[in-house]
């Protein structure tokens, strides 16, 4: 089985920061935006729904700071673009949206015109999202300074 990052356009942006595909454990979903792509001239069907998700993620080290908290590094804001979203279930988005992880699985037996991925934002507190999509792109990955306040 291919590593999931090999199926995601722009994954090299995250690989350059983390050296691997991050787990998104305890990451926070900062924004979710839905857009409908209108049909083009001469097209019979619209081009589907896109979901953009901006997620704050990082690496947790084994080091502990003076307050007794694990030291976090590689704070990064990642913007994903999920194309041709179907079967969306979205609930619980609020003032803090922590996820246990982001699950991206290729769908078995998918036809060329149907969804190719199954996505789950596994909720810890706040947002819970499940959907299928035809393509995934890391539209942006911005590494921040490691001095981000967790408050």
Coordinates of N, CA, C and O in Angstrom, one line a residue:
X1 N 0.8 -1.2 0.0 CA 0.0 0.0 0.0 C 0.9 1.3 0.0 O 1.9 1.3 0.7
X2 N 0.5 2.2 -0.8 CA 1.3 3.5 -0.9 C 1.1 4.3 0.3 O 0.0 4.3 0.9
X3 N 2.1 5.0 0.7 CA 1.9 6.0 1.8 C 0.8 7.0 1.4 O 0.8 7.5 0.3
X4 N 0.0 7.4 2.3 CA -1.1 8.3 2.0 C -0.6 9.6 1.4 O -1.2 10.2 0.5
X5 N 0.5 10.1 1.9 CA 1.1 11.4 1.4 C 1.4 11.3 -0.1 O 1.4 12.4 -0.8
X6 N 1.7 10.1 -0.6 CA 2.0 10.0 -2.0 C 0.8 10.3 -2.9 O 0.9 10.5 -4.1
X7 N -0.4 10.2 -2.3 CA -1.7 10.4 -3.0 C -2.2 11.8 -2.9 O -3.3 12.2 -3.4
X8 N -1.5 12.7 -2.1 CA -2.0 14.0 -1.8 C -1.1 15.1 -2.5 O 0.1 15.1 -2.3
X9 N -1.7 15.9 -3.4 CA -1.0 16.9 -4.1 C -0.5 17.9 -3.0 O -1.2 18.3 -2.1
X10 N 0.8 18.3 -3.2 CA 1.4 19.3 -2.3 C 1.8 18.8 -0.9 O 2.2 19.5 0.0
X11 N 1.8 17.5 -0.8 CA 2.2 16.9 0.5 C 3.7 17.2 0.8 O 4.1 17.2 2.0
X12 N 4.5 17.5 -0.2 CA 5.9 17.8 0.1 C 6.1 19.0 1.0 O 7.1 19.2 1.6
X13 N 5.0 19.9 1.0 CA 5.1 21.1 1.9 C 5.1 20.7 3.4 O 5.9 21.3 4.1
X14 N 4.4 19.6 3.7 CA 4.4 19.1 5.1 C 5.7 18.3 5.3 O 6.2 18.3 6.4
X15 N 6.0 17.5 4.4 CA 7.2 16.7 4.5 C 8.5 17.5 4.7 O 9.4 17.1 5.5
X16 N 8.5 18.7 4.1 CA 9.7 19.6 4.3 C 9.8 20.1 5.7 O 10.9 20.4 6.2
X17 N 8.6 20.3 6.3 CA 8.6 20.9 7.7 C 8.8 19.8 8.7 O 9.6 19.9 9.7
X18 N 8.1 18.6 8.6 CA 8.1 17.6 9.6 C 9.1 16.4 9.3 O 9.4 15.7 10.2
X19 N 9.5 16.3 8.1 CA 10.4 15.2 7.7 C 9.6 13.9 7.5 O 10.1 12.8 7.3
X20 N 8.3 13.9 7.7 CA 7.3 12.8 7.6 C 5.9 13.4 7.5 O 5.7 14.6 7.7
X21 N 5.0 12.5 7.3 CA 3.6 12.9 7.3 C 3.1 13.0 8.8 O 3.3 12.1 9.6
X22 N 2.6 14.2 9.2 CA 2.3 14.4 10.7 C 1.0 13.6 11.0 O 0.2 13.2 10.2
X23 N 0.8 13.3 12.3 CA -0.3 12.5 12.8 C -1.6 13.3 13.0 O -2.7 12.8 13.0
X24 N -1.4 14.6 13.2 CA -2.5 15.6 13.5 C -3.1 15.2 14.9 O -4.2 15.7 15.1
X25 N -2.4 14.5 15.7 CA -2.9 14.2 17.0 C -2.9 15.5 17.9 O -1.9 16.2 18.0
X26 N -4.1 15.7 18.5 CA -4.3 16.9 19.3 C -4.2 18.2 18.5 O -4.1 19.3 19.0
X27 N -4.3 18.2 17.2 CA -4.3 19.4 16.3 C -5.6 20.1 16.5 O -6.6 19.5 17.0
X28 N -5.6 21.3 16.1 CA -6.9 22.1 16.3 C -7.3 22.6 14.9 O -6.5 23.2 14.2
X29 N -8.6 22.3 14.6 CA -9.2 22.8 13.3 C -9.6 24.3 13.6 O -10.5 24.5 14.4
X30 N -8.9 25.2 12.9 CA -9.2 26.6 13.1 C -10.3 27.2 12.2 O -11.0 28.1 12.6
X31 N -10.5 26.6 11.0 CA -11.4 27.1 10.1 C -11.9 26.0 9.2 O -11.1 25.1 8.8
X32 N -13.1 26.0 8.8 CA -13.7 25.1 7.8 C -14.5 26.0 6.9 O -15.4 26.8 7.3
X33 N -14.3 25.9 5.6 CA -15.0 26.7 4.6 C -15.5 25.8 3.5 O -14.7 25.0 2.9
X34 N -16.7 25.9 3.1 CA -17.3 25.2 2.0 C -17.6 26.1 0.9 O -18.1 27.2 1.1
X35 N -17.3 25.6 -0.3 CA -17.7 26.4 -1.5 C -18.3 25.4 -2.6 O -17.9 24.3 -2.7
X36 N -19.2 26.0 -3.3 CA -19.8 25.2 -4.4 C -19.1 25.7 -5.7 O -19.1 26.9 -6.0
X37 N -18.6 24.8 -6.5 CA -17.9 25.2 -7.7 C -19.0 25.2 -8.8 O -19.6 24.1 -9.1
X38 N -19.4 26.3 -9.4 CA -20.4 26.3 -10.4 C -20.0 25.6 -11.7 O -18.8 25.5 -12.0
X39 N -21.0 25.1 -12.4 CA -20.7 24.4 -13.7 C -20.2 25.4 -14.7 O -20.5 26.6 -14.7
X40 N -19.2 25.0 -15.5 CA -18.7 25.8 -16.5 C -19.6 25.9 -17.7 O -20.5 25.1 -17.9
X41 N -19.3 26.8 -18.6 CA -20.1 26.9 -19.8 C -20.1 25.6 -20.6 O -19.0 25.0 -20.8
X42 N -21.2 25.1 -20.9 CA -21.4 23.9 -21.7 C -21.3 22.6 -20.9 O -21.5 21.5 -21.4
X43 N -21.1 22.7 -19.6 CA -21.1 21.5 -18.7 C -22.5 21.2 -18.3 O -23.3 22.1 -18.0
X44 N -22.8 19.9 -18.2 CA -24.2 19.5 -17.7 C -24.3 19.5 -16.2 O -25.3 19.7 -15.6
X45 N -23.2 19.2 -15.5 CA -23.2 19.1 -14.0 C -22.3 20.1 -13.4 O -21.3 20.6 -14.0
X46 N -22.7 20.5 -12.2 CA -21.7 21.4 -11.5 C -20.5 20.6 -11.1 O -20.4 19.4 -11.3
X47 N -19.4 21.3 -10.8 CA -18.1 20.7 -10.5 C -17.9 20.3 -9.1 O -16.8 20.0 -8.7
X48 N -19.0 20.4 -8.3 CA -18.9 19.8 -6.9 C -18.7 20.8 -5.8 O -18.6 22.0 -6.1
X49 N -18.5 20.3 -4.7 CA -18.3 21.1 -3.4 C -16.8 20.9 -3.0 O -16.3 19.8 -3.1
X50 N -16.2 22.0 -2.7 CA -14.9 22.0 -2.1 C -14.9 22.3 -0.6 O -15.7 23.2 -0.2
X51 N -14.2 21.6 0.2 CA -14.0 21.9 1.6 C -12.6 22.3 1.9 O -11.7 21.6 1.5
X52 N -12.4 23.5 2.5 CA -11.1 24.0 2.9 C -11.1 23.8 4.4 O -12.0 24.3 5.1
X53 N -10.0 23.3 4.9 CA -9.8 23.1 6.4 C -8.4 23.7 6.7 O -7.4 23.2 6.2
X54 N -8.4 24.6 7.7 CA -7.1 25.2 8.2 C -6.9 24.6 9.6 O -7.8 24.7 10.5
X55 N -5.8 23.9 9.7 CA -5.5 23.1 10.9 C -4.2 23.5 11.5 O -3.2 23.6 10.8
X56 N -4.1 23.7 12.8 CA -2.9 24.0 13.5 C -2.4 22.7 14.1 O -3.0 22.0 14.9
X57 N -1.2 22.3 13.6 CA -0.6 21.1 14.1 C 0.9 21.3 14.5 O 1.4 22.4 14.3
X58 N 1.5 20.3 15.1 CA 2.8 20.5 15.7 C 3.4 19.1 16.0 O 2.7 18.1 15.9
X59 N 4.7 19.1 16.4 CA 5.3 17.8 16.9 C 5.4 18.0 18.4 O 5.8 19.0 18.9
X60 N 5.1 16.9 19.2 CA 5.3 16.9 20.6 C 6.6 16.2 20.8 O 6.8 15.0 20.3
X61 N 7.5 16.8 21.6 CA 8.8 16.1 21.9 C 8.7 15.4 23.2 O 7.7 15.4 23.9
X62 N 9.8 14.7 23.6 CA 9.9 14.1 24.9 C 10.4 15.0 26.0 O 10.4 14.7 27.2
X63 N 10.8 16.2 25.6 CA 11.3 17.2 26.5 C 10.1 17.8 27.3 O 9.0 18.0 26.8
X64 N 10.4 18.2 28.5 CA 9.5 18.9 29.4 C 10.0 20.3 29.8 O 11.2 20.4 30.1
X65 N 9.1 21.3 29.7 CA 9.6 22.6 30.1 C 9.5 22.9 31.6 O 9.1 22.0 32.3
X66 N 9.9 24.1 32.0 CA 9.9 24.4 33.4 C 8.5 24.3 34.1 O 8.5 24.2 35.3
X67 N 7.5 24.4 33.3 CA 6.1 24.3 33.9 C 5.6 22.9 33.9 O 4.5 22.6 34.4
X68 N 6.4 21.9 33.4 CA 6.0 20.5 33.4 C 5.2 20.1 32.1 O 4.7 19.0 32.1
X69 N 5.2 21.0 31.1 CA 4.5 20.7 29.9 C 5.5 20.1 28.8 O 6.6 20.6 28.8
X70 N 5.0 19.2 28.0 CA 5.8 18.8 26.9 C 6.2 19.9 26.0 O 5.3 20.7 25.7
X71 N 7.4 19.9 25.5 CA 7.8 21.0 24.5 C 7.3 20.6 23.2 O 7.4 19.5 22.7
X72 N 6.6 21.6 22.5 CA 6.1 21.4 21.2 C 6.9 22.1 20.2 O 7.4 23.2 20.5
X73 N 7.1 21.6 19.0 CA 7.9 22.2 18.0 C 7.2 22.1 16.6 O 6.3 21.3 16.5
X74 N 7.7 22.8 15.6 CA 7.2 22.7 14.3 C 5.7 23.1 14.2 O 4.9 22.6 13.4
X75 N 5.3 24.1 15.0 CA 4.0 24.7 14.9 C 3.7 25.1 13.4 O 4.5 25.8 12.8
X76 N 2.7 24.5 12.9 CA 2.4 24.7 11.4 C 0.9 24.9 11.2 O 0.1 24.2 11.8
X77 N 0.5 25.9 10.4 CA -0.8 26.0 10.0 C -1.0 25.4 8.6 O -0.3 25.8 7.6
X78 N -1.8 24.4 8.5 CA -2.0 23.6 7.2 C -3.3 23.9 6.6 O -4.3 23.9 7.4
X79 N -3.4 24.3 5.4 CA -4.7 24.4 4.7 C -4.9 23.3 3.7 O -4.1 23.2 2.8
X80 N -5.9 22.5 3.9 CA -6.2 21.4 3.0 C -7.3 21.8 2.1 O -8.2 22.6 2.5
X81 N -7.3 21.4 0.9 CA -8.4 21.5 0.0 C -8.9 20.2 -0.4 O -8.2 19.4 -1.0
X82 N -10.1 19.8 -0.1 CA -10.8 18.6 -0.4 C -11.7 18.8 -1.5 O -12.6 19.7 -1.4
X83 N -11.6 18.2 -2.7 CA -12.4 18.4 -3.9 C -13.5 17.4 -4.0 O -13.3 16.2 -3.7
X84 N -14.6 17.9 -4.6 CA -15.8 17.0 -4.9 C -16.2 16.2 -3.7 O -16.3 15.0 -3.7
X85 N -16.5 17.0 -2.6 CA -16.9 16.5 -1.3 C -18.3 15.9 -1.5 O -19.2 16.5 -2.0
X86 N -18.5 14.7 -0.9 CA -19.8 14.0 -0.9 C -20.1 13.5 0.5 O -19.1 13.2 1.3
X87 N -21.3 13.3 0.8 CA -21.7 12.6 2.1 C -21.2 13.3 3.3 O -20.8 12.7 4.3
X88 N -21.1 14.6 3.3 CA -20.6 15.4 4.4 C -21.5 15.4 5.6 O -22.7 15.6 5.6
X89 N -20.9 15.0 6.8 CA -21.5 15.1 8.1 C -20.6 16.0 8.9 O -19.4 15.6 9.1
X90 N -21.1 17.1 9.3 CA -20.3 18.1 10.0 C -21.1 18.6 11.2 O -22.2 19.1 11.1
X91 N -20.5 18.5 12.4 CA -21.2 19.0 13.6 C -20.2 19.4 14.7 O -19.0 19.0 14.6
X92 N -20.6 20.2 15.6 CA -19.9 20.5 16.8 C -18.8 21.6 16.7 O -18.1 21.8 17.6
X93 N -18.7 22.3 15.5 CA -17.6 23.3 15.4 C -17.9 24.4 16.4 O -19.0 24.9 16.4
X94 N -16.9 24.7 17.2 CA -17.1 25.8 18.2 C -15.8 26.6 18.4 O -15.0 26.7 17.5
X95 N -15.7 27.1 19.6 CA -14.5 28.0 19.9 C -13.2 27.3 20.0 O -12.1 27.9 20.0
X96 N -13.2 25.9 20.1 CA -12.0 25.1 20.2 C -12.3 23.8 19.6 O -13.2 23.1 20.0
X97 N -11.6 23.4 18.6 CA -11.9 22.2 17.8 C -10.7 21.2 17.7 O -10.0 21.2 16.7
X98 N -10.4 20.5 18.8 CA -9.3 19.6 18.9 C -9.7 18.3 18.4 O -10.8 17.8 18.6
X99 N -8.8 17.7 17.6 CA -9.0 16.4 17.0 C -8.0 15.4 17.6 O -6.8 15.8 17.8
X100 N -8.4 14.1 17.7 CA -7.4 13.1 18.1 C -6.5 12.8 16.9 O -5.4 12.5 17.1
X101 N -7.1 13.0 15.7 CA -6.3 12.8 14.5 C -7.1 13.0 13.3 O -8.3 13.2 13.3
X102 N -6.4 13.1 12.1 CA -7.1 13.2 10.8 C -6.8 11.9 10.1 O -5.7 11.6 9.8
X103 N -7.9 11.2 9.8 CA -7.8 10.0 9.0 C -8.1 10.2 7.6 O -9.2 10.8 7.2
X104 N -7.2 9.8 6.7 CA -7.4 9.9 5.3 C -7.1 8.5 4.7 O -6.0 7.9 4.9
X105 N -8.2 7.9 4.2 CA -8.1 6.5 3.7 C -8.5 6.5 2.2 O -9.6 7.0 1.9
X106 N -7.7 5.8 1.4 CA -8.2 5.6 0.0 C -9.4 4.7 0.1 O -9.5 3.8 0.9
X107 N -10.4 5.0 -0.8 CA -11.6 4.1 -0.9 C -11.3 3.0 -1.9 O -10.8 3.2 -3.0
X108 N -11.6 1.8 -1.4 CA -11.4 0.6 -2.3 C -12.6 0.6 -3.3 O -13.7 1.1 -3.1
X109 N -12.3 0.1 -4.5 CA -13.2 -0.1 -5.6 C -13.9 1.2 -6.0 O -15.1 1.2 -6.4
X110 N -13.2 2.3 -5.9 CA -13.8 3.6 -6.4 C -13.6 3.7 -7.9 O -12.6 3.4 -8.4
X111 N -14.7 4.1 -8.5 CA -14.7 4.3 -10.0 C -13.9 5.6 -10.2 O -13.8 6.5 -9.4
X112 N -13.5 5.8 -11.5 CA -12.8 7.0 -11.8 C -13.6 8.3 -11.6 O -13.0 9.3 -11.3
X113 N -14.9 8.2 -11.6 CA -15.7 9.4 -11.5 C -16.3 9.6 -10.1 O -16.9 10.6 -9.8
X114 N -16.0 8.7 -9.2 CA -16.5 8.8 -7.8 C -15.5 9.2 -6.8 O -14.3 9.4 -7.1
X115 N -15.9 9.2 -5.5 CA -14.9 9.6 -4.5 C -13.8 8.6 -4.4 O -14.0 7.4 -4.5
X116 N -12.6 9.1 -4.1 CA -11.5 8.3 -4.0 C -10.9 8.2 -2.6 O -10.1 7.3 -2.3
X117 N -11.4 9.1 -1.7 CA -10.9 9.1 -0.3 C -12.1 9.2 0.7 O -13.1 9.8 0.4
X118 N -11.8 8.6 1.9 CA -12.7 8.8 3.0 C -12.0 9.5 4.1 O -10.8 9.2 4.4
X119 N -12.6 10.6 4.6 CA -11.9 11.5 5.5 C -12.7 11.6 6.8 O -13.9 11.6 6.8
X120 N -11.9 11.5 7.9 CA -12.5 11.7 9.2 C -11.7 12.6 10.1 O -10.5 12.4 10.2
X121 N -12.3 13.7 10.6 CA -11.7 14.5 11.7 C -12.2 13.9 13.0 O -13.4 14.1 13.4
X122 N -11.4 13.1 13.6 CA -11.7 12.3 14.8 C -11.8 13.3 16.0 O -10.8 13.8 16.5
X123 N -13.0 13.6 16.5 CA -13.1 14.7 17.5 C -12.6 14.3 18.9 O -12.8 13.2 19.4
X124 N -12.0 15.3 19.5 CA -11.6 15.2 20.9 C -12.5 16.2 21.6 O -13.1 15.9 22.6
X125 N -12.6 17.4 21.1 CA -13.5 18.4 21.6 C -13.9 19.3 20.5 O -13.0 19.9 19.8
X126 N -15.1 19.5 20.2 CA -15.5 20.4 19.1 C -15.9 19.6 17.8 O -16.6 18.6 17.9
X127 N -15.3 20.0 16.7 CA -15.7 19.6 15.4 C -15.6 18.1 15.2 O -14.6 17.4 15.7
X128 N -16.6 17.6 14.6 CA -16.6 16.2 14.1 C -17.0 16.2 12.7 O -18.1 16.7 12.3
X129 N -16.2 15.7 11.8 CA -16.5 15.8 10.3 C -16.1 14.4 9.7 O -15.1 13.8 10.0
X130 N -17.0 14.0 8.8 CA -16.8 12.8 8.0 C -17.3 13.0 6.6 O -18.4 13.6 6.5
X131 N -16.5 12.7 5.6 CA -16.9 12.9 4.2 C -16.0 12.1 3.3 O -15.0 11.5 3.7
X132 N -16.5 12.0 2.1 CA -15.7 11.4 1.0 C -15.3 12.5 0.0 O -16.0 13.6 -0.1
X133 N -14.3 12.4 -0.7 CA -13.9 13.4 -1.7 C -13.1 12.7 -2.8 O -12.6 11.6 -2.7
X134 N -12.9 13.4 -3.9 CA -12.2 12.9 -5.1 C -10.7 13.2 -5.1 O -9.9 12.5 -5.7
X135 N -10.3 14.3 -4.4 CA -8.9 14.7 -4.4 C -8.6 15.5 -3.2 O -9.5 16.2 -2.6
X136 N -7.3 15.5 -2.8 CA -6.9 16.2 -1.6 C -5.6 17.0 -2.0 O -4.7 16.5 -2.7
X137 N -5.5 18.2 -1.5 CA -4.3 19.0 -1.8 C -4.0 19.8 -0.5 O -4.8 20.3 0.2
X138 N -2.7 19.8 -0.2 CA -2.1 20.7 0.8 C -1.9 22.0 0.1 O -1.0 22.2 -0.6
X139 N -2.9 22.9 0.3 CA -2.9 24.2 -0.4 C -1.8 25.1 0.2 O -1.2 25.9 -0.5
X140 N -1.6 25.0 1.5 CA -0.6 25.8 2.1 C -0.2 25.1 3.4 O -0.9 24.4 4.1
X141 N 1.1 25.3 3.8 CA 1.7 24.8 5.0 C 2.6 25.9 5.5 O 3.7 26.1 4.9
X142 N 2.3 26.6 6.5 CA 3.1 27.7 7.0 C 3.6 27.4 8.4 O 2.9 27.3 9.4
X143 N 5.0 27.2 8.4 CA 5.6 26.9 9.7 C 5.7 28.3 10.5 O 6.0 29.3 10.0
X144 N 5.3 28.2 11.8 CA 5.3 29.4 12.6 C 6.5 29.3 13.6 O 7.2 28.2 13.7
X145 N 6.7 30.3 14.4 CA 7.8 30.3 15.4 C 7.3 29.3 16.4 O 6.1 29.1 16.6
X146 N 8.2 28.7 17.2 CA 7.8 27.7 18.2 C 7.4 28.4 19.5 O 7.2 27.7 20.5
X147 N 7.2 29.7 19.5 CA 6.8 30.4 20.7 C 5.3 30.7 20.8 O 4.9 31.6 21.4
X148 N 4.5 29.9 20.1 CA 3.1 30.1 20.1 C 2.5 29.8 21.4 O 2.8 28.7 22.0
X149 N 1.7 30.7 22.0 CA 1.1 30.5 23.2 C -0.1 29.4 23.1 O -0.8 29.5 22.2
X150 N -0.1 28.5 24.0 CA -1.2 27.5 24.0 C -2.4 28.0 24.8 O -3.4 27.2 24.9
X151 N -2.4 29.2 25.3 CA -3.6 29.7 26.1 C -4.7 30.1 25.2 O -4.6 30.5 24.1

